[in-house]
């Protein structure tokens, strides 16, 4: 299911898109965030965490692999970054199914590195640079599976 | 060699799912338990409630004869935390570990029945961990191996009226009921956490039969083969 495709020209506009996505998210949802370094994947997670009033500011989990955020209403968001993953064998120490098939929201940076583990039903978010406009991004959001 | 001459106190640890529980038994009799059904709490509370339980019962770690573990299958993270605590205690105290498959606990805690029993645990991805049992007098016998199967294949797997028990039935009951129709008999009320009495009872039986492992040799029953691409 296609949700939206838009070119944004400022972080404020990106934040607005993030809020639009957040309004559609519910516990159990998995969001795969595709985009090169610097396209704003972590920014989007930060904005979604602000929308849900998480108790912690989202930070990049590049070194921790997984960050956990929660709010006063008992919502948990797990934020993954698989940039440093060298092969999928490293995943056996993480127990990913427990995150992806539970009532948490999971946001995954560099999801291509864990293709075999992603649930079929998920949100796909694509972030791309726009030539000659450093602040601008092309954002495409779609829902896969049921 | 396990000595049965001194009083036998066993510590039980249940962290294979949502429940964080510890219990103490004298032989197969439960002395006390502390149980929390709060998610994501194993790493913060399991060691603390173990100490609390010992304090309440007036026992010391050095009084223990062994540690019983709910061995899974179940939560990957929970099992690792439970096993870490058990190994951490067992190693310096030189205690044996007793692993009780969690499917056995579920089958046992629902009590004797004339019907066959199917114990299930949600494995996600439309699959379940399961095993079949039957009660022979007062003994629970497992009648096939522990399995990981697609939930849809239950229709082939269960041919006769069977009592379905397990940890995730609040989630799975409707689907299993639809698949099996009148072949599925569900206990009422559905129990939501594995029972410390059954953990202690089954653990003690294994202990006296010397079915124990060392801290170096024990490993949770994960059961799901790693699916990654090397």
PDB file of N, CA and C in Angstrom, chain B residues 79-148:
ATOM      1  N   UNK B  79      15.574 -16.277  28.174  1.00  0.00           N
ATOM      2  CA  UNK B  79      16.348 -17.492  28.454  1.00  0.00           C
ATOM      3  C   UNK B  79      17.804 -17.163  28.740  1.00  0.00           C
ATOM      4  N   UNK B  80      18.339 -16.241  27.979  1.00  0.00           N
ATOM      5  CA  UNK B  80      19.756 -15.893  28.185  1.00  0.00           C
ATOM      6  C   UNK B  80      19.978 -15.240  29.550  1.00  0.00           C
ATOM      7  N   UNK B  81      19.012 -14.435  29.963  1.00  0.00           N
ATOM      8  CA  UNK B  81      19.158 -13.787  31.274  1.00  0.00           C
ATOM      9  C   UNK B  81      19.021 -14.825  32.385  1.00  0.00           C
ATOM     10  N   UNK B  82      18.027 -15.697  32.261  1.00  0.00           N
ATOM     11  CA  UNK B  82      17.848 -16.747  33.267  1.00  0.00           C
ATOM     12  C   UNK B  82      19.065 -17.654  33.363  1.00  0.00           C
ATOM     13  N   UNK B  83      19.577 -18.045  32.215  1.00  0.00           N
ATOM     14  CA  UNK B  83      20.757 -18.919  32.202  1.00  0.00           C
ATOM     15  C   UNK B  83      21.991 -18.185  32.738  1.00  0.00           C
ATOM     16  N   UNK B  84      22.107 -16.915  32.426  1.00  0.00           N
ATOM     17  CA  UNK B  84      23.268 -16.164  32.934  1.00  0.00           C
ATOM     18  C   UNK B  84      23.259 -16.128  34.453  1.00  0.00           C
ATOM     19  N   UNK B  85      22.073 -15.858  35.013  1.00  0.00           N
ATOM     20  CA  UNK B  85      21.971 -15.820  36.477  1.00  0.00           C
ATOM     21  C   UNK B  85      22.298 -17.190  37.061  1.00  0.00           C
ATOM     22  N   UNK B  86      21.711 -18.234  36.479  1.00  0.00           N
ATOM     23  CA  UNK B  86      21.930 -19.582  37.012  1.00  0.00           C
ATOM     24  C   UNK B  86      23.397 -19.985  36.922  1.00  0.00           C
ATOM     25  N   UNK B  87      24.011 -19.694  35.780  1.00  0.00           N
ATOM     26  CA  UNK B  87      25.433 -20.052  35.626  1.00  0.00           C
ATOM     27  C   UNK B  87      26.290 -19.237  36.588  1.00  0.00           C
ATOM     28  N   UNK B  88      25.951 -17.985  36.742  1.00  0.00           N
ATOM     29  CA  UNK B  88      26.725 -17.123  37.639  1.00  0.00           C
ATOM     30  C   UNK B  88      26.673 -17.598  39.076  1.00  0.00           C
ATOM     31  N   UNK B  89      25.535 -18.150  39.477  1.00  0.00           N
ATOM     32  CA  UNK B  89      25.415 -18.677  40.846  1.00  0.00           C
ATOM     33  C   UNK B  89      26.031 -20.066  40.945  1.00  0.00           C
ATOM     34  N   UNK B  90      25.797 -20.878  39.929  1.00  0.00           N
ATOM     35  CA  UNK B  90      26.210 -22.285  40.006  1.00  0.00           C
ATOM     36  C   UNK B  90      27.725 -22.440  39.960  1.00  0.00           C
ATOM     37  N   UNK B  91      28.364 -21.601  39.161  1.00  0.00           N
ATOM     38  CA  UNK B  91      29.801 -21.786  38.965  1.00  0.00           C
ATOM     39  C   UNK B  91      30.601 -21.654  40.265  1.00  0.00           C
ATOM     40  N   UNK B  92      30.497 -20.536  40.992  1.00  0.00           N
ATOM     41  CA  UNK B  92      31.297 -20.430  42.223  1.00  0.00           C
ATOM     42  C   UNK B  92      30.845 -21.376  43.332  1.00  0.00           C
ATOM     43  N   UNK B  93      29.563 -21.723  43.317  1.00  0.00           N
ATOM     44  CA  UNK B  93      29.056 -22.596  44.385  1.00  0.00           C
ATOM     45  C   UNK B  93      29.174 -24.069  44.008  1.00  0.00           C
ATOM     46  N   UNK B  94      29.643 -24.308  42.793  1.00  0.00           N
ATOM     47  CA  UNK B  94      29.790 -25.671  42.287  1.00  0.00           C
ATOM     48  C   UNK B  94      28.468 -26.449  42.373  1.00  0.00           C
ATOM     49  N   UNK B  95      27.408 -25.802  41.920  1.00  0.00           N
ATOM     50  CA  UNK B  95      26.087 -26.426  41.987  1.00  0.00           C
ATOM     51  C   UNK B  95      25.722 -27.037  40.633  1.00  0.00           C
ATOM     52  N   UNK B  96      25.016 -28.146  40.643  1.00  0.00           N
ATOM     53  CA  UNK B  96      24.513 -28.688  39.381  1.00  0.00           C
ATOM     54  C   UNK B  96      23.295 -27.893  38.909  1.00  0.00           C
ATOM     55  N   UNK B  97      23.076 -27.887  37.612  1.00  0.00           N
ATOM     56  CA  UNK B  97      21.891 -27.253  37.041  1.00  0.00           C
ATOM     57  C   UNK B  97      20.942 -28.330  36.540  1.00  0.00           C
ATOM     58  N   UNK B  98      19.663 -28.057  36.688  1.00  0.00           N
ATOM     59  CA  UNK B  98      18.638 -29.003  36.250  1.00  0.00           C
ATOM     60  C   UNK B  98      17.769 -28.264  35.236  1.00  0.00           C
ATOM     61  N   UNK B  99      17.770 -28.747  34.002  1.00  0.00           N
ATOM     62  CA  UNK B  99      17.021 -28.057  32.943  1.00  0.00           C
ATOM     63  C   UNK B  99      15.677 -28.753  32.717  1.00  0.00           C
ATOM     64  N   UNK B 100      14.609 -27.997  32.857  1.00  0.00           N
ATOM     65  CA  UNK B 100      13.267 -28.538  32.623  1.00  0.00           C
ATOM     66  C   UNK B 100      12.671 -27.840  31.397  1.00  0.00           C
ATOM     67  N   UNK B 101      12.406 -28.588  30.327  1.00  0.00           N
ATOM     68  CA  UNK B 101      11.807 -27.941  29.151  1.00  0.00           C
ATOM     69  C   UNK B 101      10.499 -27.239  29.510  1.00  0.00           C
ATOM     70  N   UNK B 102      10.359 -26.030  29.026  1.00  0.00           N
ATOM     71  CA  UNK B 102       9.189 -25.224  29.398  1.00  0.00           C
ATOM     72  C   UNK B 102       7.892 -25.857  28.905  1.00  0.00           C
ATOM     73  N   UNK B 103       7.943 -26.562  27.777  1.00  0.00           N
ATOM     74  CA  UNK B 103       6.733 -27.253  27.288  1.00  0.00           C
ATOM     75  C   UNK B 103       6.279 -28.315  28.297  1.00  0.00           C
ATOM     76  N   UNK B 104       7.239 -28.965  28.969  1.00  0.00           N
ATOM     77  CA  UNK B 104       6.888 -29.964  30.002  1.00  0.00           C
ATOM     78  C   UNK B 104       6.167 -29.287  31.171  1.00  0.00           C
ATOM     79  N   UNK B 105       6.648 -28.104  31.529  1.00  0.00           N
ATOM     80  CA  UNK B 105       6.046 -27.387  32.666  1.00  0.00           C
ATOM     81  C   UNK B 105       4.583 -27.065  32.367  1.00  0.00           C
ATOM     82  N   UNK B 106       4.341 -26.540  31.166  1.00  0.00           N
ATOM     83  CA  UNK B 106       2.961 -26.214  30.785  1.00  0.00           C
ATOM     84  C   UNK B 106       2.080 -27.460  30.792  1.00  0.00           C
ATOM     85  N   UNK B 107       2.598 -28.544  30.255  1.00  0.00           N
ATOM     86  CA  UNK B 107       1.794 -29.772  30.195  1.00  0.00           C
ATOM     87  C   UNK B 107       1.491 -30.271  31.603  1.00  0.00           C
ATOM     88  N   UNK B 108       2.471 -30.144  32.508  1.00  0.00           N
ATOM     89  CA  UNK B 108       2.312 -30.660  33.862  1.00  0.00           C
ATOM     90  C   UNK B 108       1.361 -29.808  34.688  1.00  0.00           C
ATOM     91  N   UNK B 109       1.475 -28.512  34.564  1.00  0.00           N
ATOM     92  CA  UNK B 109       0.745 -27.645  35.485  1.00  0.00           C
ATOM     93  C   UNK B 109      -0.767 -27.671  35.257  1.00  0.00           C
ATOM     94  N   UNK B 110      -1.158 -28.112  34.077  1.00  0.00           N
ATOM     95  CA  UNK B 110      -2.597 -28.166  33.826  1.00  0.00           C
ATOM     96  C   UNK B 110      -3.253 -29.420  34.398  1.00  0.00           C
ATOM     97  N   UNK B 111      -2.448 -30.290  34.959  1.00  0.00           N
ATOM     98  CA  UNK B 111      -2.996 -31.418  35.716  1.00  0.00           C
ATOM     99  C   UNK B 111      -3.402 -32.603  34.866  1.00  0.00           C
ATOM    100  N   UNK B 112      -3.748 -33.680  35.575  1.00  0.00           N
ATOM    101  CA  UNK B 112      -4.019 -34.955  34.913  1.00  0.00           C
ATOM    102  C   UNK B 112      -5.318 -34.906  34.116  1.00  0.00           C
ATOM    103  N   UNK B 113      -5.279 -35.547  32.986  1.00  0.00           N
ATOM    104  CA  UNK B 113      -6.476 -35.658  32.144  1.00  0.00           C
ATOM    105  C   UNK B 113      -6.406 -36.983  31.403  1.00  0.00           C
ATOM    106  N   UNK B 114      -7.562 -37.489  31.011  1.00  0.00           N
ATOM    107  CA  UNK B 114      -7.582 -38.745  30.240  1.00  0.00           C
ATOM    108  C   UNK B 114      -7.276 -38.505  28.764  1.00  0.00           C
ATOM    109  N   UNK B 115      -7.360 -37.239  28.355  1.00  0.00           N
ATOM    110  CA  UNK B 115      -7.096 -36.917  26.950  1.00  0.00           C
ATOM    111  C   UNK B 115      -5.602 -36.690  26.725  1.00  0.00           C
ATOM    112  N   UNK B 116      -5.135 -36.844  25.482  1.00  0.00           N
ATOM    113  CA  UNK B 116      -3.760 -36.422  25.182  1.00  0.00           C
ATOM    114  C   UNK B 116      -3.625 -34.912  25.395  1.00  0.00           C
ATOM    115  N   UNK B 117      -2.396 -34.487  25.612  1.00  0.00           N
ATOM    116  CA  UNK B 117      -2.126 -33.072  25.878  1.00  0.00           C
ATOM    117  C   UNK B 117      -1.140 -32.557  24.834  1.00  0.00           C
ATOM    118  N   UNK B 118      -1.452 -31.415  24.269  1.00  0.00           N
ATOM    119  CA  UNK B 118      -0.492 -30.747  23.387  1.00  0.00           C
ATOM    120  C   UNK B 118      -0.064 -29.451  24.065  1.00  0.00           C
ATOM    121  N   UNK B 119       1.231 -29.338  24.308  1.00  0.00           N
ATOM    122  CA  UNK B 119       1.771 -28.127  24.919  1.00  0.00           C
ATOM    123  C   UNK B 119       2.359 -27.254  23.803  1.00  0.00           C
ATOM    124  N   UNK B 120       1.981 -25.993  23.769  1.00  0.00           N
ATOM    125  CA  UNK B 120       2.446 -25.115  22.679  1.00  0.00           C
ATOM    126  C   UNK B 120       3.028 -23.813  23.241  1.00  0.00           C
ATOM    127  N   UNK B 121       3.965 -23.278  22.507  1.00  0.00           N
ATOM    128  CA  UNK B 121       4.524 -21.952  22.793  1.00  0.00           C
ATOM    129  C   UNK B 121       4.673 -21.240  21.456  1.00  0.00           C
ATOM    130  N   UNK B 122       4.274 -19.995  21.414  1.00  0.00           N
ATOM    131  CA  UNK B 122       4.348 -19.221  20.178  1.00  0.00           C
ATOM    132  C   UNK B 122       5.815 -19.068  19.733  1.00  0.00           C
ATOM    133  N   UNK B 123       6.078 -19.402  18.470  1.00  0.00           N
ATOM    134  CA  UNK B 123       7.439 -19.247  17.943  1.00  0.00           C
ATOM    135  C   UNK B 123       7.520 -18.088  16.945  1.00  0.00           C
ATOM    136  N   UNK B 124       6.410 -17.346  16.808  1.00  0.00           N
ATOM    137  CA  UNK B 124       6.311 -16.260  15.828  1.00  0.00           C
ATOM    138  C   UNK B 124       6.419 -16.823  14.399  1.00  0.00           C
ATOM    139  N   UNK B 125       6.338 -15.932  13.411  1.00  0.00           N
ATOM    140  CA  UNK B 125       6.409 -16.318  12.003  1.00  0.00           C
ATOM    141  C   UNK B 125       5.440 -17.452  11.669  1.00  0.00           C
ATOM    142  N   UNK B 126       4.248 -17.442  12.298  1.00  0.00           N
ATOM    143  CA  UNK B 126       3.217 -18.461  12.032  1.00  0.00           C
ATOM    144  C   UNK B 126       3.689 -19.867  12.396  1.00  0.00           C
ATOM    145  N   UNK B 127       4.573 -19.967  13.354  1.00  0.00           N
ATOM    146  CA  UNK B 127       5.053 -21.278  13.798  1.00  0.00           C
ATOM    147  C   UNK B 127       4.848 -21.419  15.311  1.00  0.00           C
ATOM    148  N   UNK B 128       4.834 -22.675  15.746  1.00  0.00           N
ATOM    149  CA  UNK B 128       4.758 -22.930  17.189  1.00  0.00           C
ATOM    150  C   UNK B 128       5.794 -23.991  17.584  1.00  0.00           C
ATOM    151  N   UNK B 129       6.263 -23.875  18.814  1.00  0.00           N
ATOM    152  CA  UNK B 129       6.999 -24.963  19.449  1.00  0.00           C
ATOM    153  C   UNK B 129       5.937 -25.841  20.115  1.00  0.00           C
ATOM    154  N   UNK B 130       6.107 -27.155  20.028  1.00  0.00           N
ATOM    155  CA  UNK B 130       5.075 -27.989  20.653  1.00  0.00           C
ATOM    156  C   UNK B 130       5.610 -29.380  20.968  1.00  0.00           C
ATOM    157  N   UNK B 131       4.888 -30.068  21.822  1.00  0.00           N
ATOM    158  CA  UNK B 131       5.163 -31.477  22.115  1.00  0.00           C
ATOM    159  C   UNK B 131       3.867 -32.097  22.622  1.00  0.00           C
ATOM    160  N   UNK B 132       3.709 -33.401  22.362  1.00  0.00           N
ATOM    161  CA  UNK B 132       2.509 -34.122  22.816  1.00  0.00           C
ATOM    162  C   UNK B 132       2.834 -34.948  24.055  1.00  0.00           C
ATOM    163  N   UNK B 133       1.856 -35.055  24.914  1.00  0.00           N
ATOM    164  CA  UNK B 133       2.027 -35.785  26.173  1.00  0.00           C
ATOM    165  C   UNK B 133       0.797 -36.647  26.439  1.00  0.00           C
ATOM    166  N   UNK B 134       0.980 -37.631  27.309  1.00  0.00           N
ATOM    167  CA  UNK B 134      -0.202 -38.306  27.855  1.00  0.00           C
ATOM    168  C   UNK B 134       0.078 -38.618  29.322  1.00  0.00           C
ATOM    169  N   UNK B 135      -0.974 -38.613  30.096  1.00  0.00           N
ATOM    170  CA  UNK B 135      -0.853 -38.960  31.516  1.00  0.00           C
ATOM    171  C   UNK B 135      -1.044 -40.462  31.658  1.00  0.00           C
ATOM    172  N   UNK B 136      -0.084 -41.102  32.318  1.00  0.00           N
ATOM    173  CA  UNK B 136      -0.205 -42.524  32.615  1.00  0.00           C
ATOM    174  C   UNK B 136      -0.174 -42.644  34.124  1.00  0.00           C
ATOM    175  N   UNK B 137      -1.341 -42.929  34.697  1.00  0.00           N
ATOM    176  CA  UNK B 137      -1.540 -42.810  36.150  1.00  0.00           C
ATOM    177  C   UNK B 137      -1.172 -41.369  36.546  1.00  0.00           C
ATOM    178  N   UNK B 138      -0.208 -41.212  37.442  1.00  0.00           N
ATOM    179  CA  UNK B 138       0.134 -39.848  37.847  1.00  0.00           C
ATOM    180  C   UNK B 138       1.412 -39.343  37.180  1.00  0.00           C
ATOM    181  N   UNK B 139       1.829 -40.051  36.164  1.00  0.00           N
ATOM    182  CA  UNK B 139       3.054 -39.647  35.467  1.00  0.00           C
ATOM    183  C   UNK B 139       2.730 -39.021  34.117  1.00  0.00           C
ATOM    184  N   UNK B 140       3.354 -37.903  33.872  1.00  0.00           N
ATOM    185  CA  UNK B 140       3.203 -37.252  32.577  1.00  0.00           C
ATOM    186  C   UNK B 140       4.286 -37.789  31.643  1.00  0.00           C
ATOM    187  N   UNK B 141       3.870 -38.348  30.513  1.00  0.00           N
ATOM    188  CA  UNK B 141       4.844 -38.894  29.562  1.00  0.00           C
ATOM    189  C   UNK B 141       4.812 -38.084  28.276  1.00  0.00           C
ATOM    190  N   UNK B 142       5.971 -37.668  27.842  1.00  0.00           N
ATOM    191  CA  UNK B 142       6.035 -37.013  26.529  1.00  0.00           C
ATOM    192  C   UNK B 142       6.045 -38.098  25.469  1.00  0.00           C
ATOM    193  N   UNK B 143       5.190 -37.970  24.445  1.00  0.00           N
ATOM    194  CA  UNK B 143       5.057 -39.069  23.488  1.00  0.00           C
ATOM    195  C   UNK B 143       5.624 -38.745  22.114  1.00  0.00           C
ATOM    196  N   UNK B 144       6.156 -37.562  21.941  1.00  0.00           N
ATOM    197  CA  UNK B 144       6.947 -37.318  20.730  1.00  0.00           C
ATOM    198  C   UNK B 144       8.006 -36.259  21.033  1.00  0.00           C
ATOM    199  N   UNK B 145       8.823 -35.977  20.042  1.00  0.00           N
ATOM    200  CA  UNK B 145       9.930 -35.052  20.289  1.00  0.00           C
ATOM    201  C   UNK B 145       9.420 -33.607  20.337  1.00  0.00           C
ATOM    202  N   UNK B 146      10.213 -32.745  20.910  1.00  0.00           N
ATOM    203  CA  UNK B 146       9.893 -31.315  20.870  1.00  0.00           C
ATOM    204  C   UNK B 146      10.017 -30.855  19.417  1.00  0.00           C
ATOM    205  N   UNK B 147       9.040 -30.077  18.959  1.00  0.00           N
ATOM    206  CA  UNK B 147       9.031 -29.730  17.537  1.00  0.00           C
ATOM    207  C   UNK B 147       8.782 -28.254  17.322  1.00  0.00           C
ATOM    208  N   UNK B 148       9.255 -27.796  16.195  1.00  0.00           N
ATOM    209  CA  UNK B 148       8.911 -26.467  15.697  1.00  0.00           C
ATOM    210  C   UNK B 148       8.150 -26.693  14.401  1.00  0.00           C
TER     211      UNK B 148
END
